[in-house]
mmCIF file as gemmi writes it, N, C-alpha and C atoms, coordinates in Angstrom:
data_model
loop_
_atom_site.group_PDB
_atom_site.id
_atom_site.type_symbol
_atom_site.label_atom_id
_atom_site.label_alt_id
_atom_site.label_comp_id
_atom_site.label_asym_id
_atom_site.label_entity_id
_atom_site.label_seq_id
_atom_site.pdbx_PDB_ins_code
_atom_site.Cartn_x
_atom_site.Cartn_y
_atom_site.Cartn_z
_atom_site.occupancy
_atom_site.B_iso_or_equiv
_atom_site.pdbx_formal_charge
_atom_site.auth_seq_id
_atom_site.auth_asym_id
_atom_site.pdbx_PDB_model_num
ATOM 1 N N . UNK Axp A 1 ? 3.639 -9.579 -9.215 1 0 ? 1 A 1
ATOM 2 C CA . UNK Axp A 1 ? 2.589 -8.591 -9.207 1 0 ? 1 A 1
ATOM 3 C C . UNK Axp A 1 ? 3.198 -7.243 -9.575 1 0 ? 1 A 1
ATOM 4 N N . UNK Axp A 2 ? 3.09 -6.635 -10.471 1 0 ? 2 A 1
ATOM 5 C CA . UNK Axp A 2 ? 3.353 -5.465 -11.02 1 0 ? 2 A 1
ATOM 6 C C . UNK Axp A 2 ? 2.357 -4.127 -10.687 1 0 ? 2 A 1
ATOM 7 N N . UNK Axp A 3 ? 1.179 -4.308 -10.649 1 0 ? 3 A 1
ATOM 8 C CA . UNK Axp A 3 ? -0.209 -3.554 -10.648 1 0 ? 3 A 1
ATOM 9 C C . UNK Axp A 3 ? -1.225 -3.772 -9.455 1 0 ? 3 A 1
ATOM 10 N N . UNK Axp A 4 ? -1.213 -2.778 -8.764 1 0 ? 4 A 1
ATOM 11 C CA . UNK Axp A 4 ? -2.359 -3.174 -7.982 1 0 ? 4 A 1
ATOM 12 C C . UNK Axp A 4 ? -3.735 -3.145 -8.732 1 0 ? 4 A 1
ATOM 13 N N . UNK Axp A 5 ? -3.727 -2.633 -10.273 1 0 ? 5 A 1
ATOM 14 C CA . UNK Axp A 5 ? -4.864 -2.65 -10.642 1 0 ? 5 A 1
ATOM 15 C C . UNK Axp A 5 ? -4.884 -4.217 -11.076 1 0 ? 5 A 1
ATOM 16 N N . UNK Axp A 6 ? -4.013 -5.065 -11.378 1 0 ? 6 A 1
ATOM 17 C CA . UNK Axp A 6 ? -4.012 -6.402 -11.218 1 0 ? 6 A 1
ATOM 18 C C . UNK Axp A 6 ? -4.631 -7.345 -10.378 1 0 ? 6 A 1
ATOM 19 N N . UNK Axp A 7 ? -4.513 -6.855 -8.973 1 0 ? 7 A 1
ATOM 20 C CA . UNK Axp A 7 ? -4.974 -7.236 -7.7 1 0 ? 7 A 1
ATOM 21 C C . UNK Axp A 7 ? -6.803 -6.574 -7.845 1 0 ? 7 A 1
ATOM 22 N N . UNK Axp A 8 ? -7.013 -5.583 -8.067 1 0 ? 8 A 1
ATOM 23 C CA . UNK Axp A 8 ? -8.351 -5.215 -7.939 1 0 ? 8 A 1
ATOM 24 C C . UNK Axp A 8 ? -9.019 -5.368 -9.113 1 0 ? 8 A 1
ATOM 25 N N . UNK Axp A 9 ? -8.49 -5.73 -9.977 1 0 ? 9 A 1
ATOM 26 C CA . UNK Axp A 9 ? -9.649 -6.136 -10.991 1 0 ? 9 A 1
ATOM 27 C C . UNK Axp A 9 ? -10.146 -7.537 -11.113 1 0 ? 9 A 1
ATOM 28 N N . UNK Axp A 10 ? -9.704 -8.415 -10.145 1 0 ? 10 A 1
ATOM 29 C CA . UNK Axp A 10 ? -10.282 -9.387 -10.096 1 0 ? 10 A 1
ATOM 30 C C . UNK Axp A 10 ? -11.121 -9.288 -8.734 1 0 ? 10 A 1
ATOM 31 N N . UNK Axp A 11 ? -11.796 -10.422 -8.12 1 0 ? 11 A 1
ATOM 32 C CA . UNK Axp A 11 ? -12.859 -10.424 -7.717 1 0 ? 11 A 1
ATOM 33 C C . UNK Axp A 11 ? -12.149 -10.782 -6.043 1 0 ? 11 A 1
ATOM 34 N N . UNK Axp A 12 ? -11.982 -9.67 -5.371 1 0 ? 12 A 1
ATOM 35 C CA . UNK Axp A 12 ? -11.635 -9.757 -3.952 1 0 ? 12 A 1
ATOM 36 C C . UNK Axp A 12 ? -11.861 -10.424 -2.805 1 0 ? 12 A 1
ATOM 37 N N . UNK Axp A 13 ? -11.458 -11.039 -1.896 1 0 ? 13 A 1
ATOM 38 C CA . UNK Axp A 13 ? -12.303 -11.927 -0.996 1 0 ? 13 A 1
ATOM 39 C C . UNK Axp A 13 ? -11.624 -11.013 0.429 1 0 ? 13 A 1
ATOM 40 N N . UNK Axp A 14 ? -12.262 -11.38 1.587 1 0 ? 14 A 1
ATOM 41 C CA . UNK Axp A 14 ? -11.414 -11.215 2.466 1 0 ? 14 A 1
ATOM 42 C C . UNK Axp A 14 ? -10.306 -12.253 2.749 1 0 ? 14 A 1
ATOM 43 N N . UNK Axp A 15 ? -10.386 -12.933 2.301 1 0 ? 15 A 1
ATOM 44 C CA . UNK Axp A 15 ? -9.383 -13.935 2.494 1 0 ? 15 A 1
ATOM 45 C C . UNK Axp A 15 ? -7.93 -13.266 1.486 1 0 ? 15 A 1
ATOM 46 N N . UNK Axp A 16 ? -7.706 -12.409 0.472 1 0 ? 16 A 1
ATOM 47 C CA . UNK Axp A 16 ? -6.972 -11.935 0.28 1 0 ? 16 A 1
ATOM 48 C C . UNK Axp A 16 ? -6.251 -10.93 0.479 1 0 ? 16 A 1
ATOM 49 N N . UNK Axp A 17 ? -6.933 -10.191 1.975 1 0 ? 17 A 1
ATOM 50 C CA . UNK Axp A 17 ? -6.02 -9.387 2.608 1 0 ? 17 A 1
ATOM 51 C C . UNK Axp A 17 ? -4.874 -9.9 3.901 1 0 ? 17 A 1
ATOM 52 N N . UNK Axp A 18 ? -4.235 -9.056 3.842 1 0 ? 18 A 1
ATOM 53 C CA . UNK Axp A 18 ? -3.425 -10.199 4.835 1 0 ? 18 A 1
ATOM 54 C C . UNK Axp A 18 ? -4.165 -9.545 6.67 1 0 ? 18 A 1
ATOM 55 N N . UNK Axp A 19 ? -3.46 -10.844 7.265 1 0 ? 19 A 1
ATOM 56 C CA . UNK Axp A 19 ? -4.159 -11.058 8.54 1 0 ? 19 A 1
ATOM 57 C C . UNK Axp A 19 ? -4.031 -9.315 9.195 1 0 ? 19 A 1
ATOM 58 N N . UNK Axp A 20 ? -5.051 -9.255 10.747 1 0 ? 20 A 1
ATOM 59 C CA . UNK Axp A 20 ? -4.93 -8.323 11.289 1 0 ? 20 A 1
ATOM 60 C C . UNK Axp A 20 ? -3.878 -8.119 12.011 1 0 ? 20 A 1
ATOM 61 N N . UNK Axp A 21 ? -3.356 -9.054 11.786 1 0 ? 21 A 1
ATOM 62 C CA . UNK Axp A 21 ? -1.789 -9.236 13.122 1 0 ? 21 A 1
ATOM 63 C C . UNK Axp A 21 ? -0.416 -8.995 12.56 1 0 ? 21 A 1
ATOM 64 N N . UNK Axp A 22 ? -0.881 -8.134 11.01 1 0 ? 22 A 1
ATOM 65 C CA . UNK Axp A 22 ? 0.371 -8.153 10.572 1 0 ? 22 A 1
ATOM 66 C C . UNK Axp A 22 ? 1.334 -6.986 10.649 1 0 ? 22 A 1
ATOM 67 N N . UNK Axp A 23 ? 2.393 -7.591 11.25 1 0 ? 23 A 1
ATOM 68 C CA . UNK Axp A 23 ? 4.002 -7.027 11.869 1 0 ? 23 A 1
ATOM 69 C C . UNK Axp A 23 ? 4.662 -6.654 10.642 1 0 ? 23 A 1
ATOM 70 N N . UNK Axp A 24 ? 5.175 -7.258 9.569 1 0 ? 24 A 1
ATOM 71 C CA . UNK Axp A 24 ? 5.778 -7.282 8.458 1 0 ? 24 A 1
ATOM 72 C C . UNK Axp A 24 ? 5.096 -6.766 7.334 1 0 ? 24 A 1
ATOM 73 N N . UNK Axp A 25 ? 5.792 -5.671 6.909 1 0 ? 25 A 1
ATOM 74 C CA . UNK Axp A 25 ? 5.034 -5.051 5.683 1 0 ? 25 A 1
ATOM 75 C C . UNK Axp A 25 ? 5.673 -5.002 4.301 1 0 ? 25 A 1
ATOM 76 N N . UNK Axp A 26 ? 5.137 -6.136 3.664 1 0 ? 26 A 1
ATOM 77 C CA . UNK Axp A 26 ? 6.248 -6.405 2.647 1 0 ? 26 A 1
ATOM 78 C C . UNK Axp A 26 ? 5.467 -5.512 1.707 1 0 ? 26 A 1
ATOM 79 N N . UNK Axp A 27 ? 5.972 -5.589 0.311 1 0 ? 27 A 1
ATOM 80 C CA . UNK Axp A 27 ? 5.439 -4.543 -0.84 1 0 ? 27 A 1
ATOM 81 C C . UNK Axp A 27 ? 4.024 -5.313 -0.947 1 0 ? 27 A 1
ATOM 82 N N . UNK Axp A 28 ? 3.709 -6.984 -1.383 1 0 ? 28 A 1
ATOM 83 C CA . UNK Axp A 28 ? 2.852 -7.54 -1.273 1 0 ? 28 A 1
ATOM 84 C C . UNK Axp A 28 ? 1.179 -7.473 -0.748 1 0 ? 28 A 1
ATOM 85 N N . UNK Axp A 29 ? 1.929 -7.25 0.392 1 0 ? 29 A 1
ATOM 86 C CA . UNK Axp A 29 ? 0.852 -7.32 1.636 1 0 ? 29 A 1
ATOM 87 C C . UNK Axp A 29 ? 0.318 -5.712 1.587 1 0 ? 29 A 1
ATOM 88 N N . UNK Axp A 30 ? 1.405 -4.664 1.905 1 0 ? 30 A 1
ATOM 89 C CA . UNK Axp A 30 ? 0.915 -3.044 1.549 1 0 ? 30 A 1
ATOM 90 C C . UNK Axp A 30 ? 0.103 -3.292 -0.086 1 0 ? 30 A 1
ATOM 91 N N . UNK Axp A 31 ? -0.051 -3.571 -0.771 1 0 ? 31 A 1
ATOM 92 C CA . UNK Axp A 31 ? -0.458 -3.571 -2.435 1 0 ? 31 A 1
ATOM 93 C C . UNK Axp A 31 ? -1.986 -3.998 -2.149 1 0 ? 31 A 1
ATOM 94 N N . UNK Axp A 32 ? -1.959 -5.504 -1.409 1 0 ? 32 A 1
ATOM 95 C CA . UNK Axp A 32 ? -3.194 -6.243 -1.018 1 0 ? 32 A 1
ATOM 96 C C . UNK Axp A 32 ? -4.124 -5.221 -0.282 1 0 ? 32 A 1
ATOM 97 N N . UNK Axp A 33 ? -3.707 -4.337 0.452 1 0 ? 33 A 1
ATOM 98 C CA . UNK Axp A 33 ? -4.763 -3.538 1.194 1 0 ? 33 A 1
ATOM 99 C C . UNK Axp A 33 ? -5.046 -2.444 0.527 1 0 ? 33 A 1
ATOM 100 N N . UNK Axp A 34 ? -4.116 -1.897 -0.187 1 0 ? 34 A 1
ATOM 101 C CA . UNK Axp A 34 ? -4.402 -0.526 -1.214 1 0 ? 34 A 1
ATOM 102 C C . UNK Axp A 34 ? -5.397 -1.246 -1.978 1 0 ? 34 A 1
ATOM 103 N N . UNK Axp A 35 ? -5.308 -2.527 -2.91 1 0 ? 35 A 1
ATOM 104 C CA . UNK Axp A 35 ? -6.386 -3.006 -3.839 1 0 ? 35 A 1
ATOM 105 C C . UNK Axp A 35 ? -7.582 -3.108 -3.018 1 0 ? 35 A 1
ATOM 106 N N . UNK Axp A 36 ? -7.557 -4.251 -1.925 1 0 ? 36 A 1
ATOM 107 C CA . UNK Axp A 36 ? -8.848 -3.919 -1.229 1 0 ? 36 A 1
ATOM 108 C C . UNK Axp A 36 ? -9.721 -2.415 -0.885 1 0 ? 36 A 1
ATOM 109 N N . UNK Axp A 37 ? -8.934 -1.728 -0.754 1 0 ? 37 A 1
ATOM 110 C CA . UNK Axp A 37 ? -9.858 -0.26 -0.678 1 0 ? 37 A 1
ATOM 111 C C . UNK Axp A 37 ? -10.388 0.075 -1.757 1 0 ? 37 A 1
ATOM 112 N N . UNK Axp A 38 ? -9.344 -0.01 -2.514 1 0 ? 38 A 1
ATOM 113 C CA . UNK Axp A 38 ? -9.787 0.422 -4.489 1 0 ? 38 A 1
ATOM 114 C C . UNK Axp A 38 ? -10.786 -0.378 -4.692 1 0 ? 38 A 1
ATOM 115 N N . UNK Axp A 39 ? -10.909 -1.391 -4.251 1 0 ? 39 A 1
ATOM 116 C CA . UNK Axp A 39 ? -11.936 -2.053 -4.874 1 0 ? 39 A 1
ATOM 117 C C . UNK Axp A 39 ? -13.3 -2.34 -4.099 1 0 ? 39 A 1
ATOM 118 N N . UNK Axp A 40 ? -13.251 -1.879 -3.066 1 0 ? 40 A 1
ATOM 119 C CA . UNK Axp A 40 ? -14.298 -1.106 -2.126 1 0 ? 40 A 1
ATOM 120 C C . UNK Axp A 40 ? -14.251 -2.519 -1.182 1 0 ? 40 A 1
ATOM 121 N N . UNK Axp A 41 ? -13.886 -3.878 -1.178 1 0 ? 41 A 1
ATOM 122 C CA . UNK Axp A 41 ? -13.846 -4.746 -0.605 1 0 ? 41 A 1
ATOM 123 C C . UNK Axp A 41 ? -13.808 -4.58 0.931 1 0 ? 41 A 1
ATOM 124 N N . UNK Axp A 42 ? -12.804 -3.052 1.265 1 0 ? 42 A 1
ATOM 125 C CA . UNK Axp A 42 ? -12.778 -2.722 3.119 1 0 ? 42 A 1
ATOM 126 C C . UNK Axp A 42 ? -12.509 -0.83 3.01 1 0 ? 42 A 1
ATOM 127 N N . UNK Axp A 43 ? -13.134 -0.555 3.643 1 0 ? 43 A 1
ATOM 128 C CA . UNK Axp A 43 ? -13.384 1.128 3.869 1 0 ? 43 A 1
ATOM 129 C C . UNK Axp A 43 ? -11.803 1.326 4.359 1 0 ? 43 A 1
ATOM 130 N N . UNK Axp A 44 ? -11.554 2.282 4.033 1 0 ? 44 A 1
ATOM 131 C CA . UNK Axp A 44 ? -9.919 3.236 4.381 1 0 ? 44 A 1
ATOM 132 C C . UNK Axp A 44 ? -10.256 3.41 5.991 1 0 ? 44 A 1
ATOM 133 N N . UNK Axp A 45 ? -10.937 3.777 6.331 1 0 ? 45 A 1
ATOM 134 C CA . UNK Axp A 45 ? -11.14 3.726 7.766 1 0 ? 45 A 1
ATOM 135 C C . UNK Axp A 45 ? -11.151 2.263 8.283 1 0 ? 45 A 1
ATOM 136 N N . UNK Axp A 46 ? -11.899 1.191 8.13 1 0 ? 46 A 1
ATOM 137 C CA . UNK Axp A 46 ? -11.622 -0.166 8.436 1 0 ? 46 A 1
ATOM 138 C C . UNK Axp A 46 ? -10.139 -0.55 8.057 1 0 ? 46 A 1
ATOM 139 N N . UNK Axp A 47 ? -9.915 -0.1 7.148 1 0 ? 47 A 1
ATOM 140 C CA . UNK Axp A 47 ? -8.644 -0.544 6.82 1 0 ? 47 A 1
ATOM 141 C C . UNK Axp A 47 ? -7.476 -0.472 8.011 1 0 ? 47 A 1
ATOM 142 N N . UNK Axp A 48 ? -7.647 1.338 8.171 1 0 ? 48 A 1
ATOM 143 C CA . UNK Axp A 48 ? -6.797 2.055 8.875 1 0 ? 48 A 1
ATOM 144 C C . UNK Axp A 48 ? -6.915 1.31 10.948 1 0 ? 48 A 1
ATOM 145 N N . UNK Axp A 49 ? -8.37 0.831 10.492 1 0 ? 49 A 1
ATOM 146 C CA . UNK Axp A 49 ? -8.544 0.68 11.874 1 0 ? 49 A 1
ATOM 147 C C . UNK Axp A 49 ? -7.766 -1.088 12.239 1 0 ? 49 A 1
ATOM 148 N N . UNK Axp A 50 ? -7.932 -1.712 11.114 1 0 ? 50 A 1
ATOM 149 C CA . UNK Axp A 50 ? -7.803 -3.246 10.879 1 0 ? 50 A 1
ATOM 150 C C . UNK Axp A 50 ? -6.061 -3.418 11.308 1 0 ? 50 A 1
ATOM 151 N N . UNK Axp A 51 ? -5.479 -2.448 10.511 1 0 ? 51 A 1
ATOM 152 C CA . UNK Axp A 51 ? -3.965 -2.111 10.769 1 0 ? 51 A 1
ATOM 153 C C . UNK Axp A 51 ? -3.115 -1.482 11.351 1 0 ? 51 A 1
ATOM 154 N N . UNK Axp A 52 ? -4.114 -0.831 12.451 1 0 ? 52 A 1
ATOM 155 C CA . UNK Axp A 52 ? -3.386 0.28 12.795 1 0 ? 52 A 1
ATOM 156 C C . UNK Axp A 52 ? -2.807 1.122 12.321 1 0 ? 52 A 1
ATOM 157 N N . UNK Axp A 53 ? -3.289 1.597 10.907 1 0 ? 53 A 1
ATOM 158 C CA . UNK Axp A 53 ? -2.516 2.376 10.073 1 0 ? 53 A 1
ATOM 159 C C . UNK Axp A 53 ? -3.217 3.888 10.151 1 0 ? 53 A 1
ATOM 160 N N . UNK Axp A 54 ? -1.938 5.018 10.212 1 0 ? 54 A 1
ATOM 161 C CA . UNK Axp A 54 ? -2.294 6.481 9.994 1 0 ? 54 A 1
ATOM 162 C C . UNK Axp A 54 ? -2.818 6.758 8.556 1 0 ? 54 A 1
ATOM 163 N N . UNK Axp A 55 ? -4.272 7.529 8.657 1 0 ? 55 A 1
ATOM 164 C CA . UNK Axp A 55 ? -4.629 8.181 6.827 1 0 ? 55 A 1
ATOM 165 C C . UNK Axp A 55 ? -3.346 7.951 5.995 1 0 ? 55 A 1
ATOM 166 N N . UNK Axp A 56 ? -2.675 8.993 6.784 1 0 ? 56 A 1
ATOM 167 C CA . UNK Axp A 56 ? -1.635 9.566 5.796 1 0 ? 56 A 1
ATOM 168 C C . UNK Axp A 56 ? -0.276 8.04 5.614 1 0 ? 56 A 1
ATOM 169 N N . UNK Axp A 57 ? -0.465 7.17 6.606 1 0 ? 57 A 1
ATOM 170 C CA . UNK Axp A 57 ? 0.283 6.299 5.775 1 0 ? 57 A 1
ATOM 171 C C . UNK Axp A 57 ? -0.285 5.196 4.614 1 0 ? 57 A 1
ATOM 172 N N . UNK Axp A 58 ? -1.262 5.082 4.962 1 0 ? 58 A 1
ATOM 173 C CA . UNK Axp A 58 ? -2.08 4.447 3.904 1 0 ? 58 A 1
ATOM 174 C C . UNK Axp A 58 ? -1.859 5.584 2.317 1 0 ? 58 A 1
ATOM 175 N N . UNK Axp A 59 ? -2.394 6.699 2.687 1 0 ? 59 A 1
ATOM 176 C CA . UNK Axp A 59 ? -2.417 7.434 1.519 1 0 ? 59 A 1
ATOM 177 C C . UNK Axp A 59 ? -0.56 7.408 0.62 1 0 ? 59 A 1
ATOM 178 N N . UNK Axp A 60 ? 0.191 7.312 1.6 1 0 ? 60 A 1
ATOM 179 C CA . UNK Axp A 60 ? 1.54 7.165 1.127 1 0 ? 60 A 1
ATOM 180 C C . UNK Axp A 60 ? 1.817 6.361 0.406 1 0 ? 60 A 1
ATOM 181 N N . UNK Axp A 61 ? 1.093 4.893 0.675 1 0 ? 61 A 1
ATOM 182 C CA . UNK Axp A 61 ? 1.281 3.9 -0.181 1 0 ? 61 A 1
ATOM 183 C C . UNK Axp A 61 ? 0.498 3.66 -1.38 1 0 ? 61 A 1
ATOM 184 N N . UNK Axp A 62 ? -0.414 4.23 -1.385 1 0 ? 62 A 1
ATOM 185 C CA . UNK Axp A 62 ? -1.219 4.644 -2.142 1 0 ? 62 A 1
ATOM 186 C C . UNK Axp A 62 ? -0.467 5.533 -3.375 1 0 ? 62 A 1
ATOM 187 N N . UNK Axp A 63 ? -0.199 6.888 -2.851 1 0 ? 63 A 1
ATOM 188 C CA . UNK Axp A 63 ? 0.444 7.972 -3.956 1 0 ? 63 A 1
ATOM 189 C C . UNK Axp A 63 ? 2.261 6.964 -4.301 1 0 ? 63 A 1
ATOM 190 N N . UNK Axp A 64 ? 2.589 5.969 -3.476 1 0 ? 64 A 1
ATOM 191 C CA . UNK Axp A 64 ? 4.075 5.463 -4.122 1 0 ? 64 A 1
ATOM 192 C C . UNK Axp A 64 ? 3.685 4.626 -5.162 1 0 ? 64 A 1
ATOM 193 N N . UNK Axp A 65 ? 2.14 3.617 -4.711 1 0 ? 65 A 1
ATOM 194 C CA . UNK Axp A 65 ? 1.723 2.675 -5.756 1 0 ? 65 A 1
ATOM 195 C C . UNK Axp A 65 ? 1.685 3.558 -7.56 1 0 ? 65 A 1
ATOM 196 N N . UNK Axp A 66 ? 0.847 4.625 -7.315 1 0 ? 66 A 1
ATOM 197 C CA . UNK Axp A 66 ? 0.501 5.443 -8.228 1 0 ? 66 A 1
ATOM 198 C C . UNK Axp A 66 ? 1.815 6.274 -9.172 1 0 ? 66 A 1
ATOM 199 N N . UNK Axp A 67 ? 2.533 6.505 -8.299 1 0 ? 67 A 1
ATOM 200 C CA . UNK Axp A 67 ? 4.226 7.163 -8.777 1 0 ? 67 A 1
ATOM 201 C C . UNK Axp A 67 ? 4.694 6.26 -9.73 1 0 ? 67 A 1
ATOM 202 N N . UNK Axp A 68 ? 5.123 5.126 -8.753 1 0 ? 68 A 1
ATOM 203 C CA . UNK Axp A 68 ? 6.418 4.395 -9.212 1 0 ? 68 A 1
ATOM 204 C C . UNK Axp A 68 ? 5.536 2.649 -9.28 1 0 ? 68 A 1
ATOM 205 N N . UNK Axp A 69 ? 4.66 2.568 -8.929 1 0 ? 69 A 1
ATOM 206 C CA . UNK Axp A 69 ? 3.844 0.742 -9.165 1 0 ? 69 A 1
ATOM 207 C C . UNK Axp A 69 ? 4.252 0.209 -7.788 1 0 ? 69 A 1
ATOM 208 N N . UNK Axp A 70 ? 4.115 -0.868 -7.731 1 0 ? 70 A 1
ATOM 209 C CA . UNK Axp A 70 ? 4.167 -1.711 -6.602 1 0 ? 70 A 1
ATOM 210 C C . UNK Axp A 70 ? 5.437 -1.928 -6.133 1 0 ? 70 A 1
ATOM 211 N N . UNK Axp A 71 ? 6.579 -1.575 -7.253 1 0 ? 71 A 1
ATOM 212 C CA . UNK Axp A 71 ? 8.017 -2.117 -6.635 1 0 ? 71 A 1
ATOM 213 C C . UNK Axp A 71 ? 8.392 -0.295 -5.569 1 0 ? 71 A 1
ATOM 214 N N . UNK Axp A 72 ? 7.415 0.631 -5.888 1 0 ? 72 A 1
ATOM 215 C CA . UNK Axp A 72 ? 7.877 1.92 -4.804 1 0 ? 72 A 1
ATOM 216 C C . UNK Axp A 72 ? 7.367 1.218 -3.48 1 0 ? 72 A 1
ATOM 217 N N . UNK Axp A 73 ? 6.594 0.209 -3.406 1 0 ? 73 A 1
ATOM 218 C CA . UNK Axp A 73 ? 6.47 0.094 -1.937 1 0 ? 73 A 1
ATOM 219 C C . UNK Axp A 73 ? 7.917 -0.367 -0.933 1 0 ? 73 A 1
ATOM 220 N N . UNK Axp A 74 ? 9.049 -0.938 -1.917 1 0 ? 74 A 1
ATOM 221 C CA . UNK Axp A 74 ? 9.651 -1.553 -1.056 1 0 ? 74 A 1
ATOM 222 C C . UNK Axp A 74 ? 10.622 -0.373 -0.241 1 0 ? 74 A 1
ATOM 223 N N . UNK Axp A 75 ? 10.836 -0.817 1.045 1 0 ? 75 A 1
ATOM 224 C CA . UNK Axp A 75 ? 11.354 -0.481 2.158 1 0 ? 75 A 1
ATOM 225 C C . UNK Axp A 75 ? 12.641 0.208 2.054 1 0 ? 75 A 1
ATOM 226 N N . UNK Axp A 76 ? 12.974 -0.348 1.423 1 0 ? 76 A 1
ATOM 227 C CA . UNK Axp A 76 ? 14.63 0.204 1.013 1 0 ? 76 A 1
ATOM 228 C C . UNK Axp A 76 ? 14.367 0.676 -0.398 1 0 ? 76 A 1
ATOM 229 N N . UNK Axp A 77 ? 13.607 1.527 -0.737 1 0 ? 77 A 1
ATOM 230 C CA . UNK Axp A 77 ? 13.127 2.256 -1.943 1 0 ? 77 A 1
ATOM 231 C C . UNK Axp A 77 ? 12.767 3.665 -1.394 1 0 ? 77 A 1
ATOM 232 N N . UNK Axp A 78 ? 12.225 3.559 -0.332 1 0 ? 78 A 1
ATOM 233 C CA . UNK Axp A 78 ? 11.341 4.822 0.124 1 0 ? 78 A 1
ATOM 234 C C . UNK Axp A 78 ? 11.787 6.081 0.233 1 0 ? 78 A 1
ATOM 235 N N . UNK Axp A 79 ? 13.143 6.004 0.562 1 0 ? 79 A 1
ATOM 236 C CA . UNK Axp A 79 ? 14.076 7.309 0.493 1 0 ? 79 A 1
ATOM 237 C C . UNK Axp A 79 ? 14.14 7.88 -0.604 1 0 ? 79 A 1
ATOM 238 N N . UNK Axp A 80 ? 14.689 7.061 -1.357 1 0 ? 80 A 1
ATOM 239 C CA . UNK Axp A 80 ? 15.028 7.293 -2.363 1 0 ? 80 A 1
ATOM 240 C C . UNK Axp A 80 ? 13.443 8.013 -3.419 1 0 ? 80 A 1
ATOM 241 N N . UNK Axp A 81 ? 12.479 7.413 -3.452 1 0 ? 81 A 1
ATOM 242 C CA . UNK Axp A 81 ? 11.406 7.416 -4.06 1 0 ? 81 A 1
ATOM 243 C C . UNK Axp A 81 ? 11.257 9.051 -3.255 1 0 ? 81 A 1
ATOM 244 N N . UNK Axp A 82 ? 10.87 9.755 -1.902 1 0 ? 82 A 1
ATOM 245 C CA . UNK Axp A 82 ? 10.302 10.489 -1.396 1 0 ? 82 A 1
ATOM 246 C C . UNK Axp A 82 ? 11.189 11.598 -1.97 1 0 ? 82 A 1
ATOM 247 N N . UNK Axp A 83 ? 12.451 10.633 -1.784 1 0 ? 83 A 1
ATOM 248 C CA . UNK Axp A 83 ? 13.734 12.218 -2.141 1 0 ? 83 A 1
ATOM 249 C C . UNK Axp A 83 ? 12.946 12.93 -3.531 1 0 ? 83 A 1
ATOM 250 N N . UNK Axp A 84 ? 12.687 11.953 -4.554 1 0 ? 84 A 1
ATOM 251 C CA . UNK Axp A 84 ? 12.244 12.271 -6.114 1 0 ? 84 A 1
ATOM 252 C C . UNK Axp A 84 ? 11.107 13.11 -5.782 1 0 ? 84 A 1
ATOM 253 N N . UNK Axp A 85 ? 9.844 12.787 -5.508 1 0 ? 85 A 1
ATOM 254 C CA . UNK Axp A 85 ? 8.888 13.846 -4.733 1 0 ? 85 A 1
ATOM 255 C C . UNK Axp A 85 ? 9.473 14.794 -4.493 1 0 ? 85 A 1
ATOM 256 N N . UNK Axp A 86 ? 10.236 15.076 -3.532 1 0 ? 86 A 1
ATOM 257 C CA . UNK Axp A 86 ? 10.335 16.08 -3.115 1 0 ? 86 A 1
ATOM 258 C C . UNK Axp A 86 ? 11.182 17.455 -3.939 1 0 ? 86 A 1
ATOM 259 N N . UNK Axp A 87 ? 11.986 16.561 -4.879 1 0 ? 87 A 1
ATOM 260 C CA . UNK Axp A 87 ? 12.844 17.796 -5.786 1 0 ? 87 A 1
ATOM 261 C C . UNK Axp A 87 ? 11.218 18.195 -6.89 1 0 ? 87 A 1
ATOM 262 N N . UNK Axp A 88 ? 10.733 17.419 -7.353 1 0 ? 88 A 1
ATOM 263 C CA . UNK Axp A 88 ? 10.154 17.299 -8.053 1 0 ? 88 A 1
ATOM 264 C C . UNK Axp A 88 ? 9.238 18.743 -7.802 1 0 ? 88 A 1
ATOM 265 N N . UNK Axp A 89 ? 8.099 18.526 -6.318 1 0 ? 89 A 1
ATOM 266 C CA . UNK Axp A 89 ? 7.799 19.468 -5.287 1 0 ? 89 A 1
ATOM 267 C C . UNK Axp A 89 ? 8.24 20.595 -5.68 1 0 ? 89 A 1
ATOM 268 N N . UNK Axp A 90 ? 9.537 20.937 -5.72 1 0 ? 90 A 1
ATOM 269 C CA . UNK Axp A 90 ? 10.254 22.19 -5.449 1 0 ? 90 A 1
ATOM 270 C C . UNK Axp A 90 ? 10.489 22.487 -6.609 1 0 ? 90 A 1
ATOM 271 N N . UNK Axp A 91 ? 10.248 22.207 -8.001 1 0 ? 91 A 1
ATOM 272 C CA . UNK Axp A 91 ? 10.546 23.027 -9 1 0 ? 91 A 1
ATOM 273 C C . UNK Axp A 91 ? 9.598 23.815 -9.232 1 0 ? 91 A 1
C-alpha cells in the first residue's frame, strides 16, 4: 500500500478498519483509519472516540500521510520525518 488514496478510493466497509481494541499501530492500520475518515466511512470524532485517539494525533497522521505517503507513518520514521517539519517551519 503506497496511498491512502488507494485505500479510499475503493469502496470501504467497516470491516476494513481495524478492531477497537487495537494496541499496535502499525503504518497499515494508522492508513486504514485516515482512509476511513477521507472517505467519510467514520467521523474524526468516532474515529477519535473508537481509538482513543487525540485530534491532534489523528491529524499527525494525517499531515505525515500527506508529507511523506504511508511509509511516514512508520514508528521509527517519526523523528526523523518531524525533525524535517520542523527545519522546514523555521525557514
Amino acid at each position: 500500500m503506497d496511498s491512502v488514496v488507494d485505500l479510499a478510493s475503493r469502496v470501504m466497509t467497516e470491516a476494513d478498519l481495524p478492531p477497537p481494541d487495537t494496541k499496535r499501530w502499525v503504518m497499515r492500520r494508522k492508513a486504514e483509519v485516515v482512509a476511513g475518515v477521507r472517505c467519510g466511512l467514520i467521523s474524526l470524532e468516532e474515529a477519535c472516540r473508537r481509538y482513543t485517539l487525540s485530534v491532534e494525533e489523528f491529524l499527525s497522521w494525517q499531515r505525515l500521510i500527506d508529507s511523506h505517503g504511508v511509509r511516514g507513518l512508520r514508528a521509527t520514521r517519526l523523528q526523523d520525518y518531524r525533525q524535517g517539519e520542523k527545519a522546514t517551519l523555521a525557514e
